[in-house]
Amino acid sequence: MLKIYNTLTKKKEEFKPIEDGKIKFYHCGPTVYWVQHIGNMRAMVLADLINRSLRYLGYDVKLVRNYTDVGHLTSDEDEGEDKLEKGARRENKTPQEIAEKYIKVFEDDIRDLNVLEPEVKPRATEHVKEIIEMVKTLLEKGCAYTTDLAVYFDVSKAKDYTRLSGQVLEKNISEAGKGEVSDKNKKQPADFALWFFKAGKHKNALQFWESPFESPLVENGEGFPGWAIECSAMSKKYLGNTLDLHMGGVEHIPVHHTNEIAQSESANGVKFVNYWLHNEHLNVNGGKMSKSEGTAWSLAEIKEKGYDPLVLRYFFLGSHYRSKQNFTWEALDAAEVSLRKLRERIIEMRKGSEGRKEGVERRQTILNYPLDKKRHSEPRMLRGEESHGARNGCGNAHFAAGSFTPQSGVQDDANLNSPLSRGEIKRKFIEAVEDDFNIPRALAVMWEAFKSDLDDKEKLELVFDFDRVFGLRIEEVKEVKEELPEEVMALVQAREAARSAKDWARADEIRDKILNLGFSVEDTEKEAVVKRVKKEQSRREKKVKKAERAGCSI
């Protein structure tokens, strides 16, 4: 039985769709005026995990995720400049060019993160007709009014306006009206714009449309829509008056989603959404992500540092959607190790077990992706490798500190058998998914499947089945071999000789030389495996090894 935490009721509820077996799901998409940072990417991955979970459980899901390409001002409270126009002025382009540019960047990013395409991805600028019709309805019902500068929704006409957020408007709590307004004819601070006229602060607006709304300051009602009305109009067009699920970030609760409820229910006369889901924020190094401090990283920057985008996706699996998650490079490294171990398991189970080979094969192993596009880094510590740092007892601080928990126990307990049957493992997985989409727990169940006494074929079938939720492309994992340069091969063989002689200092010295040539060497239980790495990774590897030789871990 699927249970979902409903922000509206502040409790977990048994999920009951409007129509048996079908789900109408709306997710607030990006405002496409700039590159989305990894916090935005986390929101997309979390929604994707929920979308995948629902489909895994057998539901027929219709997902709509919008693009806001007009009307989202730099302040959520109807103040400031339109974000698309800000981007246009920044880059000396039209708002339409800005939208096209950053929609493409966004779609490339979420494709790299293996986020499923929604059934519909509407743009606000393509739905001005539907927006105008909804504003007209609100005016006709007496729920909205017109000033010289805008058409506003009158929040006093909404039933229990703040029930989603629990705010007290009179106290101006958490974004619910600031007490100061730029339009002196606005009835109350919390009233929000449905339509801005091309007047006042917006007289030079770059995007505007004619409308039936009247202002003495413009001709033909020229203006542009407000932010919240876009989602109400588009969700109605594609999903109807009442939705099963609506998802966004916690930052949407006090203004955007509160306003969506007010205007949709006032216009349509029925409940707008049955279940509200909100994801928490991604922090960086224990604090808020900040452009000014250079911590609002994009996926492109993550890739530039040599990480596979699916490592970031795996990292996101480690925290529940309603919990904040803390991003650090160390935590991302830990996720990378775990994803690599997962891929290696898949290859091992496909190949069958082999004993450790003598010497070193003249080859390198790349998992899952071609050399010129992706890289998979060497884990800092693997079972079977004895480094200087390990001998001094510092080990891998990221696992020891428990900073990335879903795979905890995998490193040490992977060979312990579990008595659970295939059916019991599958049941535990479904229970985790049905418990408000508890993906971290589901991930732990997957690792438990590896520890079971099932045969490899059954384990693979289970893991491939579970990956329908995780979206890690596990079934695509493959081994690719490539000849090594003579110089690298000679160094690897020399390092093997040093290790055999237990000359650890010499082995570490040779490892650094190999890294300088753009390769890393990994000592597994079965063989030494050499991999091509990027410059950024090579620098990171050397920093790690230097710290290990100093008797600590970073």
XYZ file of C-alpha atoms in Angstrom, residues 120-502:
383
model
C 4.180 16.981 -21.713
C 6.643 19.859 -21.201
C 4.676 23.038 -21.904
C 6.102 26.555 -22.069
C 4.291 29.483 -20.506
C 4.701 31.657 -23.609
C 2.829 29.056 -25.659
C -0.181 29.121 -23.307
C -1.015 32.809 -22.993
C -4.486 32.144 -24.427
C -5.287 29.652 -21.634
C -3.834 32.027 -19.045
C -5.998 34.921 -20.238
C -9.103 32.723 -20.113
C -8.428 31.783 -16.488
C -7.821 35.420 -15.504
C -11.101 36.391 -17.198
C -12.912 33.709 -15.182
C -11.436 35.004 -11.922
C -12.497 38.567 -12.763
C -16.015 37.414 -13.642
C -16.288 35.549 -10.325
C -15.175 38.593 -8.360
C -11.973 36.929 -7.186
C -9.713 39.397 -8.981
C -9.554 43.143 -9.634
C -7.747 45.516 -11.977
C -5.507 48.507 -11.261
C -3.599 50.676 -13.718
C -0.576 48.402 -13.329
C -1.918 44.861 -13.073
C -4.747 42.399 -12.574
C -4.541 41.016 -9.028
C -6.015 38.034 -7.254
C -7.852 39.120 -4.107
C -6.663 36.701 -1.421
C -9.554 37.686 0.850
C -11.833 35.840 -1.602
C -9.892 32.580 -1.360
C -11.041 29.890 1.039
C -8.375 29.332 3.718
C -5.685 30.957 1.568
C -2.693 29.945 3.704
C -3.682 26.368 4.553
C -0.729 24.887 2.645
C 1.906 26.989 4.398
C 0.193 27.694 7.712
C 1.311 31.316 7.530
C -0.356 34.232 9.279
C -0.563 37.000 6.701
C -0.950 39.769 9.254
C 2.468 38.888 10.652
C 4.092 38.758 7.198
C 5.631 35.386 7.976
C 7.977 33.746 5.481
C 7.341 35.587 2.227
C 3.574 36.012 2.675
C 3.489 39.681 1.685
C 6.072 42.191 2.851
C 3.820 45.065 3.860
C 5.284 47.330 1.154
C 3.863 47.298 -2.352
C 4.852 49.067 -5.557
C 1.205 49.478 -6.592
C -0.601 51.889 -4.262
C -3.971 50.625 -5.530
C -3.312 47.055 -4.454
C -5.924 46.165 -1.823
C -3.604 44.215 0.463
C 0.083 43.195 0.405
C -0.612 39.494 -0.133
C -2.676 40.033 -3.303
C -0.664 38.704 -6.230
C -0.501 39.565 -9.917
C -2.303 37.468 -12.494
C -1.398 39.837 -15.331
C 1.132 42.688 -15.440
C 0.394 45.577 -17.766
C 3.233 46.975 -19.851
C 3.353 49.986 -17.560
C 5.161 51.363 -14.534
C 8.263 49.293 -13.812
C 7.360 47.036 -16.721
C 6.817 49.714 -19.384
C 9.901 48.467 -21.250
C 8.987 44.784 -21.046
C 10.457 42.793 -23.917
C 7.747 40.116 -23.901
C 4.107 41.188 -23.971
C 0.746 40.206 -25.451
C -2.588 41.875 -26.071
C -5.367 41.052 -23.614
C -9.003 41.970 -22.894
C -7.961 43.624 -19.611
C -8.069 47.409 -19.458
C -5.604 49.977 -18.175
C -5.386 53.666 -19.119
C -1.620 53.278 -19.352
C -1.546 50.743 -22.208
C -3.339 49.957 -25.434
C -5.156 46.675 -26.010
C -4.367 45.425 -22.515
C -0.733 44.800 -23.426
C 1.170 42.930 -20.762
C 2.379 39.541 -19.614
C 1.212 36.841 -17.173
C 2.185 36.466 -13.544
C 4.160 33.460 -12.377
C 1.658 31.256 -10.544
C -1.161 31.600 -13.087
C 1.016 29.885 -15.700
C 1.117 26.602 -13.803
C -2.596 26.728 -13.024
C -3.505 27.230 -16.677
C -1.101 24.633 -18.060
C -1.924 21.960 -15.488
C -5.631 22.442 -16.208
C -5.132 22.092 -19.953
C -3.166 18.848 -19.762
C -4.379 17.215 -16.544
C -7.804 18.662 -15.800
C -9.214 20.587 -12.850
C -8.001 18.195 -10.135
C -4.558 16.579 -10.030
C -3.410 13.524 -8.127
C 0.079 14.818 -7.389
C 1.827 18.170 -7.542
C 5.518 18.440 -6.695
C 8.009 21.242 -6.204
C 10.603 22.527 -3.794
C 9.889 23.661 -0.236
C 10.580 27.209 -1.445
C 7.374 26.989 -3.509
C 5.140 26.421 -0.481
C 4.647 29.973 0.895
C 4.013 31.824 -2.376
C 3.914 29.911 -5.645
C 1.949 26.829 -4.598
C -0.207 28.770 -2.159
C -1.197 31.045 -5.039
C -1.778 28.149 -7.414
C -4.283 26.634 -4.998
C -6.114 29.927 -4.500
C -6.537 30.806 -8.161
C -7.180 27.268 -9.460
C -9.854 26.427 -6.896
C -11.479 29.846 -7.258
C -11.580 29.551 -11.045
C -12.559 25.875 -11.308
C -14.719 25.451 -8.211
C -13.141 22.124 -7.206
C -10.142 20.886 -5.233
C -6.940 21.542 -7.144
C -4.518 18.863 -5.877
C -5.045 15.786 -3.712
C -1.419 15.215 -2.666
C 1.285 17.883 -2.414
C 4.922 16.736 -2.380
C 7.867 19.025 -1.630
C 11.551 18.260 -1.782
C 14.068 19.825 0.575
C 17.162 21.813 -0.391
C 20.660 20.716 -1.251
C 23.261 22.334 0.993
C 26.957 22.669 0.219
C 29.593 22.108 2.890
C 26.923 22.447 5.566
C 25.555 25.778 4.332
C 23.369 27.250 1.629
C 24.441 27.046 -1.977
C 25.765 30.452 -3.040
C 26.611 31.924 -6.440
C 28.654 34.686 -4.796
C 30.744 32.112 -2.917
C 31.162 29.955 -5.999
C 29.320 26.931 -4.613
C 26.321 26.941 -6.974
C 27.932 24.347 -9.198
C 26.405 23.237 -12.463
C 26.440 19.707 -13.823
C 28.925 20.886 -16.455
C 31.336 21.847 -13.670
C 30.869 18.453 -12.024
C 31.698 16.793 -15.341
C 34.704 19.072 -15.850
C 36.134 17.721 -12.621
C 35.942 14.277 -14.170
C 32.812 12.830 -12.578
C 30.311 10.683 -14.434
C 26.885 12.411 -14.108
C 25.451 9.138 -12.808
C 27.771 9.456 -9.809
C 25.838 12.603 -8.905
C 22.586 10.727 -9.441
C 23.808 7.947 -7.153
C 24.710 10.578 -4.555
C 21.146 11.942 -4.734
C 19.778 8.456 -4.017
C 21.361 8.659 -0.586
C 18.881 11.095 0.944
C 15.085 11.068 1.216
C 13.333 13.715 -0.856
C 11.935 15.409 2.283
C 15.373 15.631 3.898
C 18.078 18.178 3.249
C 21.207 16.755 1.695
C 24.727 18.077 2.165
C 26.993 18.122 -0.872
C 30.746 17.832 -0.402
C 33.382 16.605 -2.806
C 34.241 13.895 -0.305
C 30.636 12.689 -0.284
C 30.628 12.667 -4.081
C 33.842 10.632 -4.038
C 32.178 8.145 -1.703
C 29.207 7.860 -4.058
C 31.622 7.328 -6.914
C 33.296 4.451 -5.099
C 29.942 2.821 -4.409
C 28.718 3.181 -7.982
C 31.961 1.743 -9.241
C 31.674 -1.211 -6.873
C 28.136 -1.759 -8.125
C 29.273 -1.770 -11.745
C 32.142 -4.101 -10.947
C 29.722 -6.501 -9.256
C 27.585 -6.568 -12.371
C 30.575 -7.397 -14.547
C 31.831 -10.012 -12.100
C 28.470 -11.755 -11.999
C 28.253 -11.704 -15.774
C 31.739 -13.093 -16.277
C 31.652 -15.639 -13.488
C 34.284 -15.891 -10.802
C 37.969 -16.149 -11.688
C 41.019 -16.444 -9.504
C 43.513 -13.599 -9.260
C 45.719 -13.516 -12.325
C 49.475 -13.450 -12.119
C 51.088 -10.246 -13.357
C 49.269 -7.485 -15.186
C 47.244 -7.614 -18.368
C 48.167 -5.008 -20.941
C 44.749 -3.434 -20.912
C 42.463 -1.054 -19.133
C 38.875 -1.506 -18.033
C 36.252 1.161 -18.543
C 32.778 0.516 -17.239
C 29.641 1.637 -18.993
C 30.820 4.594 -21.106
C 33.301 5.384 -23.918
C 36.697 6.828 -23.016
C 36.247 10.191 -24.714
C 33.045 11.031 -22.820
C 33.213 9.631 -19.300
C 35.674 8.536 -16.673
C 35.456 6.294 -13.671
C 37.898 7.136 -10.915
C 39.969 4.817 -8.839
C 38.548 4.212 -5.365
C 40.811 5.547 -2.682
C 40.806 2.194 -0.891
C 39.716 -1.183 -2.142
C 39.739 -4.497 -0.398
C 42.999 -6.210 -1.385
C 44.995 -2.955 -1.632
C 47.401 -2.056 1.121
C 48.494 1.563 0.910
C 50.685 3.540 3.265
C 47.610 5.283 4.633
C 45.881 1.987 5.357
C 48.903 0.644 7.175
C 48.793 3.737 9.394
C 45.168 3.074 10.194
C 43.467 6.118 8.679
C 41.505 4.176 6.059
C 38.795 5.924 4.060
C 37.392 8.732 6.168
C 34.309 9.134 4.008
C 33.025 5.669 4.810
C 34.306 5.728 8.362
C 32.530 8.995 9.053
C 29.323 7.670 7.538
C 28.930 10.729 5.339
C 27.302 8.629 2.616
C 25.243 5.910 4.186
C 23.156 3.792 1.778
C 26.083 1.585 0.846
C 27.449 1.360 4.401
C 28.402 -2.194 5.163
C 28.974 -3.014 1.522
C 32.722 -2.542 1.787
C 33.123 -4.790 4.808
C 30.144 -7.128 4.678
C 29.745 -7.798 0.973
C 30.662 -11.461 1.276
C 28.254 -12.258 4.075
C 25.267 -14.255 2.928
C 21.691 -13.256 3.635
C 19.062 -15.947 4.230
C 16.367 -13.899 2.488
C 14.658 -15.420 -0.519
C 14.201 -13.617 -3.813
C 10.567 -12.930 -2.994
C 11.431 -11.533 0.439
C 14.048 -9.195 -1.028
C 11.566 -7.976 -3.637
C 8.946 -7.445 -0.929
C 11.368 -5.384 1.189
C 12.191 -3.260 -1.842
C 8.532 -2.587 -2.610
C 7.847 -1.769 1.042
C 10.606 0.849 0.957
C 9.290 2.401 -2.246
C 5.719 2.421 -0.923
C 6.812 4.131 2.301
C 6.739 7.692 0.947
C 9.338 6.799 -1.697
C 12.096 5.819 0.726
C 14.794 5.463 -1.908
C 17.762 5.287 0.520
C 16.164 2.250 2.153
C 15.407 0.718 -1.236
C 19.056 1.199 -2.192
C 20.137 -0.647 0.937
C 17.839 -3.522 -0.063
C 19.583 -3.708 -3.433
C 22.958 -4.102 -1.737
C 21.385 -6.739 0.505
C 20.448 -8.662 -2.631
C 24.144 -8.926 -3.490
C 24.799 -10.469 -0.077
C 22.046 -13.056 -0.462
C 22.666 -16.704 -1.261
C 20.797 -16.394 -4.560
C 22.672 -17.418 -7.671
C 24.190 -14.716 -9.882
C 21.426 -14.925 -12.475
C 18.746 -14.237 -9.852
C 20.774 -11.415 -8.326
C 21.203 -9.751 -11.701
C 17.496 -10.052 -12.447
C 16.638 -8.441 -9.093
C 19.130 -5.597 -9.465
C 18.058 -4.857 -13.027
C 14.459 -4.823 -11.827
C 15.276 -2.421 -8.968
C 17.135 -0.129 -11.361
C 13.819 0.667 -12.998
C 13.455 2.929 -9.942
C 17.086 4.018 -9.445
C 17.776 4.863 -13.079
C 21.504 4.063 -12.893
C 21.602 2.245 -16.257
C 23.026 -0.794 -14.521
C 21.940 -3.174 -17.265
C 24.068 -1.203 -19.747
C 27.291 -1.775 -17.808
C 29.917 -3.421 -19.952
C 33.650 -3.980 -20.027
C 35.766 -2.345 -22.707
C 39.431 -3.182 -23.150
C 42.113 -1.030 -24.740
C 45.838 -1.477 -25.320
C 48.099 0.518 -22.981
C 51.060 2.643 -24.117
C 54.423 0.873 -23.726
C 55.656 3.421 -21.153
C 52.587 2.979 -18.958
C 52.754 -0.797 -19.246
C 56.394 -0.808 -18.146
C 55.613 1.352 -15.106
C 52.670 -0.833 -14.101
C 54.856 -3.932 -14.274
C 57.550 -2.187 -12.218
C 54.943 -1.256 -9.630
C 53.749 -4.868 -9.440
C 57.321 -5.925 -8.778
C 57.662 -3.322 -6.010
C 54.423 -4.489 -4.414
C 55.562 -8.104 -4.550
C 58.734 -7.027 -2.732
C 56.596 -5.045 -0.242
